[in-house]
Structures are given as C-alpha cells and as structure tokens.
mmCIF file of C-alpha atoms and ligand atoms in Angstrom:
data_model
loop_
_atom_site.group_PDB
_atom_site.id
_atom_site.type_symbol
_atom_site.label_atom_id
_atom_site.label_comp_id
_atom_site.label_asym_id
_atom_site.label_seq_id
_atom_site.Cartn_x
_atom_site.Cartn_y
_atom_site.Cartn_z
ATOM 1 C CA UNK A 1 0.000 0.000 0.000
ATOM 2 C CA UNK A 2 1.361 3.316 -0.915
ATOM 3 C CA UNK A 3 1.781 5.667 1.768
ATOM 4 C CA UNK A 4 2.744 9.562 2.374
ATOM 5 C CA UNK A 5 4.002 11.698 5.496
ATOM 6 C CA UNK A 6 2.009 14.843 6.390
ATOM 7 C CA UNK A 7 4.338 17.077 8.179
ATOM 8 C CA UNK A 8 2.030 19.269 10.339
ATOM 9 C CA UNK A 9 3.115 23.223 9.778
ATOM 10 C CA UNK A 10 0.352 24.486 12.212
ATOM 11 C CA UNK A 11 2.326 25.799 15.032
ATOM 12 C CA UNK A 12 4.404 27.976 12.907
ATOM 13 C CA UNK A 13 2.950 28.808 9.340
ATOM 14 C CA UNK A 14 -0.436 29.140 11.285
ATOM 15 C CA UNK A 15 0.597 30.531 14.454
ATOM 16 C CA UNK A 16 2.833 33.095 13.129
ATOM 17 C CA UNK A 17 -0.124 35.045 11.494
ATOM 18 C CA UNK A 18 -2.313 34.942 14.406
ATOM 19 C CA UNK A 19 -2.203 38.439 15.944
ATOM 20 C CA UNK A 20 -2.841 37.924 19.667
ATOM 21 C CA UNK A 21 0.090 36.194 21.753
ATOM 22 C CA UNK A 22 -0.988 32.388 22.196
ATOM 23 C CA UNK A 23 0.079 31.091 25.182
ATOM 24 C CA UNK A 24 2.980 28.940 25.056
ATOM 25 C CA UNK A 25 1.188 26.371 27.335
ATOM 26 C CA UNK A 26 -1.704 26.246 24.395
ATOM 27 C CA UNK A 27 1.110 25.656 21.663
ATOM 28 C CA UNK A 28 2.828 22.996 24.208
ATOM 29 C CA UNK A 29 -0.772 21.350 24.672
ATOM 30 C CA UNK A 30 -1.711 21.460 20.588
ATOM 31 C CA UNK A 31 1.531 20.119 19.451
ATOM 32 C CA UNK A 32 1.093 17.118 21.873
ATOM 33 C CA UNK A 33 -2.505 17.005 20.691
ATOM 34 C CA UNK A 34 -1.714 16.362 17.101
ATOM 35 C CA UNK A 35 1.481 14.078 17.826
ATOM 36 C CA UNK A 36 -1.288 11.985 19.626
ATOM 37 C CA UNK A 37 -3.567 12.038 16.047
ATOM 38 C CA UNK A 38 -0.187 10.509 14.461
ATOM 39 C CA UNK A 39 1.427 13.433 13.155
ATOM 40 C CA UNK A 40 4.845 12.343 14.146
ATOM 41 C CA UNK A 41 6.669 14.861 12.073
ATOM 42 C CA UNK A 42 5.991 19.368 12.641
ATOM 43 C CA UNK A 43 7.310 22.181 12.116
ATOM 44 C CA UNK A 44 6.997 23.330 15.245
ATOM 45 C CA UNK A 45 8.666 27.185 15.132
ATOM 46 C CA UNK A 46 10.575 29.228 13.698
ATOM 47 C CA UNK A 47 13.632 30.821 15.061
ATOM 48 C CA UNK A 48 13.300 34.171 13.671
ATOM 49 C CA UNK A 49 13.530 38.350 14.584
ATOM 50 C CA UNK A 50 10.931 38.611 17.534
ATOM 51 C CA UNK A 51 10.368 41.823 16.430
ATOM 52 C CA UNK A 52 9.278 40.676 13.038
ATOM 53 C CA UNK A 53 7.547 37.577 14.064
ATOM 54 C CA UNK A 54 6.483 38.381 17.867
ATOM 55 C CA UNK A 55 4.239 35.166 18.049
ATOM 56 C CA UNK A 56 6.695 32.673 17.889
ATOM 57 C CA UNK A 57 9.376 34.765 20.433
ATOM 58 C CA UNK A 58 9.080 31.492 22.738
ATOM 59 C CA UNK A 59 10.560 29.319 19.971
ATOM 60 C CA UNK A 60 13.331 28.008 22.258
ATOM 61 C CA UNK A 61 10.580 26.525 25.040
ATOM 62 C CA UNK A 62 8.710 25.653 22.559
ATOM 63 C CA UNK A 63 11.208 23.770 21.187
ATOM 64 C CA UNK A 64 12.883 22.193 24.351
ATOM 65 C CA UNK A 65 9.208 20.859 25.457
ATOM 66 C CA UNK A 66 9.095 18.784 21.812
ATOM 67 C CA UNK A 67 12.732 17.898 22.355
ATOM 68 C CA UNK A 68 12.238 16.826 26.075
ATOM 69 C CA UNK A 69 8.700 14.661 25.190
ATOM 70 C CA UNK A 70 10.705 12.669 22.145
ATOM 71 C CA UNK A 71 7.575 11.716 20.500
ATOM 72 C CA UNK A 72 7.679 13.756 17.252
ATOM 73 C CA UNK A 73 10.143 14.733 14.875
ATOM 74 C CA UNK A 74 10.570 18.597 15.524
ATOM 75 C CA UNK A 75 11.439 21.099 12.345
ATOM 76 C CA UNK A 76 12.577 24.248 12.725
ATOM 77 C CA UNK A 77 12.193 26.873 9.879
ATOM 78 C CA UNK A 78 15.006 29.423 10.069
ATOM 79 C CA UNK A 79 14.954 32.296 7.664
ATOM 80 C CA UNK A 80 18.690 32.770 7.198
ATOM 81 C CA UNK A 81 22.135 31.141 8.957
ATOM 82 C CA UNK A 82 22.504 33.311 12.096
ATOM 83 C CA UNK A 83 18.875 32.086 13.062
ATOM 84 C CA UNK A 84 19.760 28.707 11.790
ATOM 85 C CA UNK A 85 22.793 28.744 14.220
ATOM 86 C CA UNK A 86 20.516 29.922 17.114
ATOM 87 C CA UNK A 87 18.223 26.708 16.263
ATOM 88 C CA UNK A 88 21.600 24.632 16.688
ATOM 89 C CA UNK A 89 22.705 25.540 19.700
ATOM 90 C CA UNK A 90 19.368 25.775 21.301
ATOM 91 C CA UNK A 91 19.166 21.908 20.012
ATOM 92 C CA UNK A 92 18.010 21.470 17.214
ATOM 93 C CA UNK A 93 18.868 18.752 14.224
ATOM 94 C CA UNK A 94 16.233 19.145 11.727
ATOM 95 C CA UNK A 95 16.142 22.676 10.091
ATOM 96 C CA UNK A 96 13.911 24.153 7.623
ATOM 97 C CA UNK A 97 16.331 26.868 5.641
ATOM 98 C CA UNK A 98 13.516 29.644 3.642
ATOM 99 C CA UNK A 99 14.023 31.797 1.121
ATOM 100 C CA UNK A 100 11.680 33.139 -1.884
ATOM 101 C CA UNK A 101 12.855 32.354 -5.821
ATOM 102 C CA UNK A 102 10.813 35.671 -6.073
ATOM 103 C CA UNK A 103 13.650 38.749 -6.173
ATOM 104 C CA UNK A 104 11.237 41.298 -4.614
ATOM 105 C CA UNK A 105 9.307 38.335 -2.131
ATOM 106 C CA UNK A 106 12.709 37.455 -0.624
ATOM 107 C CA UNK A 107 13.244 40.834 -0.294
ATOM 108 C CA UNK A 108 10.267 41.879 1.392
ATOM 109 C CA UNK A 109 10.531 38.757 3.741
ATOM 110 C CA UNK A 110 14.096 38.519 4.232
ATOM 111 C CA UNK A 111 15.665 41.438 2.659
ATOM 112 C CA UNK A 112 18.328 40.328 0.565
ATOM 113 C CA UNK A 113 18.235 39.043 -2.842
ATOM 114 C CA UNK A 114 17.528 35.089 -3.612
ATOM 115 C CA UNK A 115 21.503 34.949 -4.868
ATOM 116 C CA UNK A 116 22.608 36.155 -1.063
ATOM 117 C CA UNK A 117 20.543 33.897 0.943
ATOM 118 C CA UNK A 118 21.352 31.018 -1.865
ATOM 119 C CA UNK A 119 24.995 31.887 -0.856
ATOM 120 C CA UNK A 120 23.942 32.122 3.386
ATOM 121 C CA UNK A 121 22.311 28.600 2.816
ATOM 122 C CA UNK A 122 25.653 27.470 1.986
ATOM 123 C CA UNK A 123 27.457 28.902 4.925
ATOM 124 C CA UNK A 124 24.945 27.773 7.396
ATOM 125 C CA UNK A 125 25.437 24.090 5.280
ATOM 126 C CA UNK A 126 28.959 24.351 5.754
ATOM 127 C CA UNK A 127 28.285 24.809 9.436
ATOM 128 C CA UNK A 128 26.000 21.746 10.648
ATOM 129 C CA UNK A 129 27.014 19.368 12.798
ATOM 130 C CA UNK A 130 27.067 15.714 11.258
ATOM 131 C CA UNK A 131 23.773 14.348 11.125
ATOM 132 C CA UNK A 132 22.055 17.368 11.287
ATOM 133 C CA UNK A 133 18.898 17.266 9.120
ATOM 134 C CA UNK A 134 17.852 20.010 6.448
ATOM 135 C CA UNK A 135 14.849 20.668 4.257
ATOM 136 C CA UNK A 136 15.357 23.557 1.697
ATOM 137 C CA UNK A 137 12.000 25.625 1.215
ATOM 138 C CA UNK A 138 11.509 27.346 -2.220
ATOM 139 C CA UNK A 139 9.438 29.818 -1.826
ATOM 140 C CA UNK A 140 7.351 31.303 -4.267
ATOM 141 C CA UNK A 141 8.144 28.610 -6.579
ATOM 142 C CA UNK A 142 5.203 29.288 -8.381
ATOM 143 C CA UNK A 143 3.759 32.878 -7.826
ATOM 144 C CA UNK A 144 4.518 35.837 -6.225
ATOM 145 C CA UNK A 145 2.391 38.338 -4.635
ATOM 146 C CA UNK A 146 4.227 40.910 -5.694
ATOM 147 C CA UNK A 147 5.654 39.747 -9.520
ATOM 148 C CA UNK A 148 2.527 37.007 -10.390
ATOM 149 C CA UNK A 149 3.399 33.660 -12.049
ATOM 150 C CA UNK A 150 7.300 32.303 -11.546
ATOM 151 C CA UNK A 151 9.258 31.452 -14.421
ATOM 152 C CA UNK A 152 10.039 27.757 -13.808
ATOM 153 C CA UNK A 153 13.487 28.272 -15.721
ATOM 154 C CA UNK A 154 14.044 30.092 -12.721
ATOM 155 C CA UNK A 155 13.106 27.799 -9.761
ATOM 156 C CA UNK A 156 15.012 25.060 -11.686
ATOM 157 C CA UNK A 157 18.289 27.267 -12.031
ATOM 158 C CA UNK A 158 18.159 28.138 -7.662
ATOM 159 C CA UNK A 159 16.989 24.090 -7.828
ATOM 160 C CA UNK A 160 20.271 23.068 -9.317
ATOM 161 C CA UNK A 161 22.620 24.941 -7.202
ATOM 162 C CA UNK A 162 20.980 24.331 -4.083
ATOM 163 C CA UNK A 163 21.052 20.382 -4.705
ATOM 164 C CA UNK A 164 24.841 20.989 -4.784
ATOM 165 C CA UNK A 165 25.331 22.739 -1.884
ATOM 166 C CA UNK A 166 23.588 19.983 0.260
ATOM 167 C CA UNK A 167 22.854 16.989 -1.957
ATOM 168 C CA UNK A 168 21.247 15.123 0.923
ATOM 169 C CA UNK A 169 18.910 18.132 1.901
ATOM 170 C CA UNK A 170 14.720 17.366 1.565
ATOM 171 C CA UNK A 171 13.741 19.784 -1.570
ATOM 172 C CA UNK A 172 10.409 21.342 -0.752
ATOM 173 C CA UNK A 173 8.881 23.554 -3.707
ATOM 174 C CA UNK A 174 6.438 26.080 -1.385
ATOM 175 C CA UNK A 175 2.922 27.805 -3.086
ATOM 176 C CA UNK A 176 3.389 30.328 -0.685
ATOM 177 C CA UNK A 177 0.401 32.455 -2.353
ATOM 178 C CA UNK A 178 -2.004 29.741 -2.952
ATOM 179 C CA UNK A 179 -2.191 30.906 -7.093
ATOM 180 C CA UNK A 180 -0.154 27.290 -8.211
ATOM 181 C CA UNK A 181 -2.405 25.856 -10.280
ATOM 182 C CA UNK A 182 -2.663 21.514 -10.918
ATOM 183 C CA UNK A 183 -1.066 21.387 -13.833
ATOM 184 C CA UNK A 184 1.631 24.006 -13.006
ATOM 185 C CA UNK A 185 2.351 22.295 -9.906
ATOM 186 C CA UNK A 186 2.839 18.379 -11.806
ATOM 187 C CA UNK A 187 4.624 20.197 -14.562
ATOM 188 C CA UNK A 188 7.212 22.153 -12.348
ATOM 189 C CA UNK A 189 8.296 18.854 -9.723
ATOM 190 C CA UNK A 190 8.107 16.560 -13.301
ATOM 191 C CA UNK A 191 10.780 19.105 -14.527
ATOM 192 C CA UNK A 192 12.618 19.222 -11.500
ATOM 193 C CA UNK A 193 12.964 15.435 -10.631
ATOM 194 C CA UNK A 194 14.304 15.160 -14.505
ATOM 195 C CA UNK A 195 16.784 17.851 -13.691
ATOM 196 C CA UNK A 196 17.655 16.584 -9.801
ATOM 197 C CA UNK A 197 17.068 12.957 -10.004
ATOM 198 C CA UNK A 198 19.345 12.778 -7.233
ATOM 199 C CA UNK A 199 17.483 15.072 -4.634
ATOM 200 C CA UNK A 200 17.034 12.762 -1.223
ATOM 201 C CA UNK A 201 13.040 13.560 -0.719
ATOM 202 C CA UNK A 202 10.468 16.529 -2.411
ATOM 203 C CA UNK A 203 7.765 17.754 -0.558
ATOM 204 C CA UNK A 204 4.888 20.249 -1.388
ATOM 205 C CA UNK A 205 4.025 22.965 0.540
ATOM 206 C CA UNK A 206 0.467 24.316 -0.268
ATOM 207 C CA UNK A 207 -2.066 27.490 0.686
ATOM 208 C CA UNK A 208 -5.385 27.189 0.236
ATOM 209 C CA UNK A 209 -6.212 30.437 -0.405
ATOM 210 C CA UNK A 210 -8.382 29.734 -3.926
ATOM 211 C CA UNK A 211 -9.653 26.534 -2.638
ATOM 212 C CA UNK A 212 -6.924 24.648 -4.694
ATOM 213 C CA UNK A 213 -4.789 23.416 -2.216
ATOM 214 C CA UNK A 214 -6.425 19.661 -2.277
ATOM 215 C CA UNK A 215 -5.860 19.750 -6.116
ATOM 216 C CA UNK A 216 -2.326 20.743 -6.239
ATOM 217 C CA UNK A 217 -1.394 17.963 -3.323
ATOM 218 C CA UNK A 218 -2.840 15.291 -6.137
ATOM 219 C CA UNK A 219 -1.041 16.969 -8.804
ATOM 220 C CA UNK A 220 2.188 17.062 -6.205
ATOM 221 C CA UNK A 221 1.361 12.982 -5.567
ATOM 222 C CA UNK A 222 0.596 12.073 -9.115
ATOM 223 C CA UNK A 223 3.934 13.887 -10.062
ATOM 224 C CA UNK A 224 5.788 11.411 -6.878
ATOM 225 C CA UNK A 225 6.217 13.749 -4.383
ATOM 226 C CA UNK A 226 5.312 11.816 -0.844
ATOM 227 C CA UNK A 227 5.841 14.398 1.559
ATOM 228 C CA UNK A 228 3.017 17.364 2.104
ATOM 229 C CA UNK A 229 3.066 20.411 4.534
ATOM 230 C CA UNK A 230 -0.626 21.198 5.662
ATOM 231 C CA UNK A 231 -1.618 23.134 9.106
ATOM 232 C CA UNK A 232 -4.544 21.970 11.002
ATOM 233 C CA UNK A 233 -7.759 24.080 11.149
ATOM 234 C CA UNK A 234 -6.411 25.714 7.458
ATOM 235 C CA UNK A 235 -4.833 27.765 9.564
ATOM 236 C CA UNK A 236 -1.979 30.030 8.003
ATOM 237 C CA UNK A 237 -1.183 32.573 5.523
ATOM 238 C CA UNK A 238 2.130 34.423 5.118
ATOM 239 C CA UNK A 239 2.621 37.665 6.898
ATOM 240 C CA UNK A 240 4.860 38.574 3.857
ATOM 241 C CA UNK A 241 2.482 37.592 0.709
ATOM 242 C CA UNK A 242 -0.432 40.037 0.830
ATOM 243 C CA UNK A 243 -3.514 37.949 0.104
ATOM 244 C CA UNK A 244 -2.273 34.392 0.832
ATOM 245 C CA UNK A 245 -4.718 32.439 3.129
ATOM 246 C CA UNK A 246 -4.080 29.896 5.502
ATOM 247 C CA UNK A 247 -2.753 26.413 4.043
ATOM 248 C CA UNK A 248 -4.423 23.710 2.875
ATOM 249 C CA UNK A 249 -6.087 21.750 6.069
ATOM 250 C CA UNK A 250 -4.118 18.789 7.384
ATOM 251 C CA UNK A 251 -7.831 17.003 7.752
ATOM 252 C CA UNK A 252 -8.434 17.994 4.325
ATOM 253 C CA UNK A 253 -5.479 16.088 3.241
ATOM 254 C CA UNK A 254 -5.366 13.645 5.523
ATOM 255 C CA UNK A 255 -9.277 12.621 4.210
ATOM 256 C CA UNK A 256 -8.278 12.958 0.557
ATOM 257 C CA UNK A 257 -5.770 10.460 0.903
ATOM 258 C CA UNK A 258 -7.882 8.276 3.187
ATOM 259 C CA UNK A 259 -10.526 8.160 0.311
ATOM 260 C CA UNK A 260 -7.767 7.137 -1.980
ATOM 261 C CA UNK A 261 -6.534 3.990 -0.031
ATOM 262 C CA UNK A 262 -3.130 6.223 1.014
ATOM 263 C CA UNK A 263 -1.987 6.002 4.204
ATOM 264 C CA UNK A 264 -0.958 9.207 6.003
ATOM 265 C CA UNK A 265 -0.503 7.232 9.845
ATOM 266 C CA UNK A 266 -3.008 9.920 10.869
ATOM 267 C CA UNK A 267 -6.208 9.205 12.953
ATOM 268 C CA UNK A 268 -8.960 11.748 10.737
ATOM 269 C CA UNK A 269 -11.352 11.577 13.785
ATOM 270 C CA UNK A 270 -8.828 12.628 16.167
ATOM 271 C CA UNK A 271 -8.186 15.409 14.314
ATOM 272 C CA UNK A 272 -11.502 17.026 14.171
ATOM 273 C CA UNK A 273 -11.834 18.165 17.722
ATOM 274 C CA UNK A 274 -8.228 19.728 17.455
ATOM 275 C CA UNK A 275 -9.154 21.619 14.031
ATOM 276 C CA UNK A 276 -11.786 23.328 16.149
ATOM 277 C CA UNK A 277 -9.663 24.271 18.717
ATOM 278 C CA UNK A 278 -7.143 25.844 16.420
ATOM 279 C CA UNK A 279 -9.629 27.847 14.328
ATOM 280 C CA UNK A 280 -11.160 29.253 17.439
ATOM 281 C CA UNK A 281 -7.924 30.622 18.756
ATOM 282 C CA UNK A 282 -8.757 34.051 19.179
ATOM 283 C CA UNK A 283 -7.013 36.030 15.795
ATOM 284 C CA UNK A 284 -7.160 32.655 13.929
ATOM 285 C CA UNK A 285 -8.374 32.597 10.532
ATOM 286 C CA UNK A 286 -9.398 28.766 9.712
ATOM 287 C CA UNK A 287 -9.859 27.145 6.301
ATOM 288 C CA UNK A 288 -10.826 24.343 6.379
ATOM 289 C CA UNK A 289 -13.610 22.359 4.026
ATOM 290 C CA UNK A 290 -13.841 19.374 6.742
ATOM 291 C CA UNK A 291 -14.719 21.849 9.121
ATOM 292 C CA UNK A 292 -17.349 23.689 7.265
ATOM 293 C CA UNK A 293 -18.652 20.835 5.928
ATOM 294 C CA UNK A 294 -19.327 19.609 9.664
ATOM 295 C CA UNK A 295 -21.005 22.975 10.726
ATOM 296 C CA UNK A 296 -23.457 22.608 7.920
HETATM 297 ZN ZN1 ZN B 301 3.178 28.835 3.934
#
C-alpha cells in the first residue's frame, strides 16, 4: 500500500499570522494534541527576529518541550544562517532553511536578494554538525504576490545549485500564495525530478487560499512527491504575501488520501476536535472544508 508523510506546519505557518500572543502552554498542549492524532513529524517554530515575528518569540521553550517529550520529529524553519545557528545551539537537528525564488518576495521577507541567501544557505550548510537534518524551502516557486506567475526556468536554475550545496537536503517547492495551479504544480516537480534525479526527498508545501490546495497535493502525488506540509484548522497565511490564506487543512489532506486507499498514519477523527480548537484561537483565521462541511 502506498503511503505519504504529512508534516504538520500548524504551530508555525499558522501561528505566526495569528495576531494575539498564544500562550505557550496552548502551543505545548496542541503540538502534543496532534502528535497523539499521528502526526509524528511538525514544524513546530521558527527561530526568527521577535520583532518581526512576535508570536513565535518562545521558539526556544517551545522547542525544548518537543525535544524533552521525544515523540515527534521537531522542524525548525530558520529564515537565514545566524537564526539557523541559534536553532543549533538551542538543540536542534532538523532545520527548515527559507528563502523566496521571487527577487522582490525574498526581499520583502528577508531582505536580501535570492543569490545572497542562496549563498547564506551554503554557509549555514557548511556549518551543521554531522547528522544534522535540512529541508530547503523554495518559496514562491510558483507565484509571487508581488511579480505574479514564476518562471520555472528560474526555480530550476536556484533548484540546481541548491542540490549541490547539500545533496542530501529534503527539496520542498512552497505555493506560498495559494495561485499554483494543478497542472503548473505536476509540470514544475516533473521538470525538476528530470533535472535533480538525485534530490534525497520533495515535498509540497500548499495554501489554500483559492480553494486549490487539495488539487495541487494530487497533482504534487501524481507527479511522486510523498511528503506534504498542511496546518490543522487551514490555519496560516504568510505575513509577507499580501492575500495568501491559511494552508491547505491537514484534515483535508489527511481525508483525501484516506478516500484514496493512502496512508498518512493519521487518525482523521482525532483530528476534528483539534481543528476546532485551532480555528477558534482568538485572531485565527481557519480554512478548512472538513470543518465547514461539519457545521453545515
Ligand atoms: Zn506557507
């Protein structure tokens, strides 16, 4: 039977656009919550300017709690090499290194060009203690708020020189605005398995924000991809892409693959009474079709 890994990006693409503080004690509970549904792998924070991201300032108790229960496998997104070197020494060994194809995205988010933090990713590579584990997030790999559709030529070109830097690094192509569209999304991880053959594991990372994020997870599958980002409740959005909503559901996913025979490891039932916990976190903004469907 053919299976898939849903790694649950609630607690930090979903959090970090929810306005109001949550308490770290409700983060603590959730992400023990949804390890107990089966989600066995989350990004769990992101070590990252409190002052730009103020909801996620506890990342380093939020990230000693997941470390100290040992039941999931914790990932850290880090936004450039001095936060990825904060992540490592406050003991971390799976890191999430972000930055935007998208010249004026990256910018915007990161400020620097895609070239510097391509060149950062390799010092912060060049820096990780053996077995440490890294997933490379494309950004905007196929829209931009701020520039509209991505030239794939381009995403293949950052694709290619990334792979060398860290051969052994997961490759995750993000639709940080929600605009990929199916066949886009097949086309573009078709093209880049042909030109990396070699990359160690592709993931999708998907926003919901035109109701497409379902669709371009079965494009994503039916291309081979096996790995899929999703935040529970539809929670999300990115406070950097002006009009992206939150990402696809991880009940929505973790039901379409049910109803395909596909085995995520995920109870779906378990996760219901969680969903509606996370979308009424005061500030949250939920998007999720299981949901809805169940409040008809
Ligand atoms: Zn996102």
């Amino acid at each position: 039977m053919s299976s898939v890994q849903i790694v649950e990006v609630g607690p930090r693409d979903g959090f970090q656009n929810i306005g109001p503080f949550i308490p770290t004690e409700v983060k603590i509970a959730m992400i023990h919550d949804l390890a107990g549904a089966g989600l066995k792998r989350m990004e769990v924070t992101s070590f990252v300017s409190p002052r730009a991201i103020p909801q996620l300032s506890d990342a380093e108790v939020v990230l000693a709690d997941t470390l100290a229960q040992g039941k999931i496998l914790p990932q850290v997104l880090v936004p450039n090499a001095r936060y990825g070197l904060k992540a490592l020494e406050a003991g971390a060994d799976f890191l999430s290194y972000v930055f935007s194809i998208s010249e004026s995205h990256n910018r915007s988010n990161v400020r620097t060009s895609p070239e510097e933090s391509l060149a950062d990713y390799a010092r912060l590579v060049a820096e990780l203690p053996a077995g440490t584990r890294m997933r490379l997030n494309l950004a905007t790999s196929f829209d931009c708020p701020f520039e509209g559709r991505t030239p794939a030529g381009r995403v293949l070109e950052f694709l290619e020189r990334a792979f060398e830097i860290m051969p052994e690094a997961e490759i995750c192509l993000c639709d940080t605005t929600g605009r990929g569209e199916p066949d886009q999304v097949g086309e573009l991880f078709a093209n880049a398995m042909e030109r990396c053959p070699e990359v160690a594991a592709w993931a999708m990372h998907s926003h919901d924000t035109y109701g497409r994020g379902s669709e371009n997870v079965l494009a994503a599958y039916r291309s081979g991809v096996r790995i899929f980002d999703a935040a529970i409740g539809g929670l999300g959005g990115c406070p950097y892409a002006p009009g992206a909503s939150g990402n696809v559901a991880t009940e929505d996913v973790v039901r379409l693959f049910g109803e395909m025979g596909v085995q995520t490891g995920v109870d779906a039932e378990a996760l219901i009474p969680i969903a509606r916990r996370a979308a009424a976190l005061p500030g949250a903004n939920a998007g999720s079709h299981c949901l809805r469907s169940l409040a008809g």
